[in-house]
């Protein structure tokens, strides 16, 4: 049987939770609703893992937990800072060669949301 190589990107979308984020008075007084999406470039991979076991791949739970931990651990003033912190932490995972993170402040204005997306590593 012929095998092929492929580029694998792991994506996490639709995280919605409260974060202590912002510098405005109402943001300092209460947490803000955010939405987080992340993509991890895992680089070139075989079509199938060597074995069909969790140990052969990056455990999704680790990524899930990192995103929530980084966004809820402490108050962060700037959306740019929080996005960068999440990127840095995800880049430390084994096998990850690139990361894209988008964080949306859902209620910063009455008529729109604001988001920052950062991309680091290989794409």
Short mmCIF file of C-alpha atoms in Angstrom, two decimals:
data_model
loop_
_atom_site.label_atom_id
_atom_site.label_comp_id
_atom_site.label_asym_id
_atom_site.label_seq_id
_atom_site.Cartn_x
_atom_site.Cartn_y
_atom_site.Cartn_z
CA UNK A 1 0.00 0.00 0.00
CA UNK A 2 1.31 3.40 -0.97
CA UNK A 3 1.57 6.02 1.79
CA UNK A 4 1.58 9.77 1.45
CA UNK A 5 2.67 12.68 3.58
CA UNK A 6 0.32 15.50 4.42
CA UNK A 7 0.41 18.74 6.34
CA UNK A 8 -1.68 18.55 9.48
CA UNK A 9 -3.37 21.56 11.08
CA UNK A 10 -5.24 21.11 14.34
CA UNK A 11 -8.02 23.68 14.86
CA UNK A 12 -9.98 24.72 17.94
CA UNK A 13 -12.93 27.04 17.42
CA UNK A 14 -15.73 28.55 19.41
CA UNK A 15 -14.28 28.74 22.90
CA UNK A 16 -16.51 31.22 24.76
CA UNK A 17 -15.86 32.18 28.34
CA UNK A 18 -15.19 35.12 30.65
CA UNK A 19 -11.71 36.62 30.95
CA UNK A 20 -10.25 39.39 33.07
CA UNK A 21 -9.15 41.58 30.21
CA UNK A 22 -9.01 45.30 29.50
CA UNK A 23 -8.10 48.73 30.85
CA UNK A 24 -11.45 50.52 30.85
CA UNK A 25 -13.17 50.99 34.23
CA UNK A 26 -15.94 48.48 33.51
CA UNK A 27 -13.34 45.95 32.26
CA UNK A 28 -11.33 46.28 35.45
CA UNK A 29 -14.47 45.83 37.56
CA UNK A 30 -15.77 42.64 35.91
CA UNK A 31 -14.68 39.90 33.54
CA UNK A 32 -15.38 40.20 29.82
CA UNK A 33 -16.83 37.63 27.43
CA UNK A 34 -14.33 36.49 24.81
CA UNK A 35 -14.22 33.98 22.00
CA UNK A 36 -10.98 32.16 21.18
CA UNK A 37 -9.95 30.18 18.11
CA UNK A 38 -6.57 28.56 17.54
CA UNK A 39 -4.83 26.62 14.80
CA UNK A 40 -1.69 24.56 15.35
CA UNK A 41 0.51 23.68 12.37
CA UNK A 42 1.81 20.20 13.07
CA UNK A 43 3.87 20.13 9.87
CA UNK A 44 4.29 17.16 7.64
CA UNK A 45 2.68 14.02 8.98
CA UNK A 46 2.01 10.52 7.71
CA UNK A 47 -1.51 9.87 6.46
CA UNK A 48 -2.09 7.75 9.56
CA UNK A 49 -0.31 7.75 12.91
CA UNK A 50 2.08 4.83 13.42
CA UNK A 51 -0.39 3.41 15.94
CA UNK A 52 -4.02 4.30 16.53
CA UNK A 53 -3.35 5.43 20.10
CA UNK A 54 -3.39 8.75 21.92
CA UNK A 55 0.34 8.52 22.61
CA UNK A 56 1.04 8.84 18.87
CA UNK A 57 -0.58 12.29 18.51
CA UNK A 58 -0.84 15.60 20.35
CA UNK A 59 -3.51 15.20 23.03
CA UNK A 60 -6.30 17.72 22.26
CA UNK A 61 -6.99 18.11 25.96
CA UNK A 62 -3.59 19.78 26.45
CA UNK A 63 -4.41 22.45 23.89
CA UNK A 64 -7.89 22.96 25.35
CA UNK A 65 -6.51 23.36 28.86
CA UNK A 66 -3.73 25.76 27.81
CA UNK A 67 -6.16 28.09 26.06
CA UNK A 68 -8.46 28.27 29.07
CA UNK A 69 -5.62 28.58 31.59
CA UNK A 70 -3.84 31.39 29.75
CA UNK A 71 -7.05 33.36 29.22
CA UNK A 72 -8.36 33.06 32.78
CA UNK A 73 -5.25 32.90 35.02
CA UNK A 74 -4.70 36.62 35.65
CA UNK A 75 -5.96 40.02 34.55
CA UNK A 76 -4.34 41.17 31.31
CA UNK A 77 -4.65 44.77 30.15
CA UNK A 78 -4.26 44.39 26.40
CA UNK A 79 -5.90 41.97 23.97
CA UNK A 80 -2.61 41.96 22.04
CA UNK A 81 -0.76 40.73 25.13
CA UNK A 82 -3.23 37.94 25.82
CA UNK A 83 -3.14 36.74 22.22
CA UNK A 84 0.66 36.67 22.30
CA UNK A 85 0.75 34.76 25.60
CA UNK A 86 -1.53 32.06 24.20
CA UNK A 87 0.60 31.79 21.05
CA UNK A 88 3.82 31.43 23.03
CA UNK A 89 2.40 28.74 25.28
CA UNK A 90 0.97 26.69 22.39
CA UNK A 91 4.28 26.87 20.48
CA UNK A 92 5.93 24.98 23.36
CA UNK A 93 3.85 21.85 22.68
CA UNK A 94 5.70 18.94 21.08
CA UNK A 95 5.49 18.81 17.30
CA UNK A 96 3.94 22.25 16.88
CA UNK A 97 5.75 24.36 14.25
CA UNK A 98 3.26 27.21 13.90
CA UNK A 99 0.35 28.74 15.77
CA UNK A 100 -2.49 31.10 14.85
CA UNK A 101 -4.65 32.50 17.65
CA UNK A 102 -7.62 34.82 17.36
CA UNK A 103 -9.28 36.32 20.42
CA UNK A 104 -12.47 38.33 20.12
CA UNK A 105 -13.74 40.76 22.77
CA UNK A 106 -17.46 40.25 22.25
CA UNK A 107 -18.91 43.20 24.17
CA UNK A 108 -16.34 45.98 24.07
CA UNK A 109 -18.73 48.17 22.04
CA UNK A 110 -22.50 48.06 21.71
CA UNK A 111 -22.34 47.85 17.93
CA UNK A 112 -19.34 45.56 17.21
CA UNK A 113 -16.78 43.12 18.52
CA UNK A 114 -13.00 43.61 18.33
CA UNK A 115 -10.47 40.88 17.67
CA UNK A 116 -6.74 40.39 17.40
CA UNK A 117 -5.18 37.51 15.49
CA UNK A 118 -1.53 36.58 15.77
CA UNK A 119 0.43 34.04 13.82
CA UNK A 120 3.86 32.74 14.80
CA UNK A 121 6.11 29.98 13.56
CA UNK A 122 5.91 28.18 10.21
CA UNK A 123 2.93 28.50 7.89
#
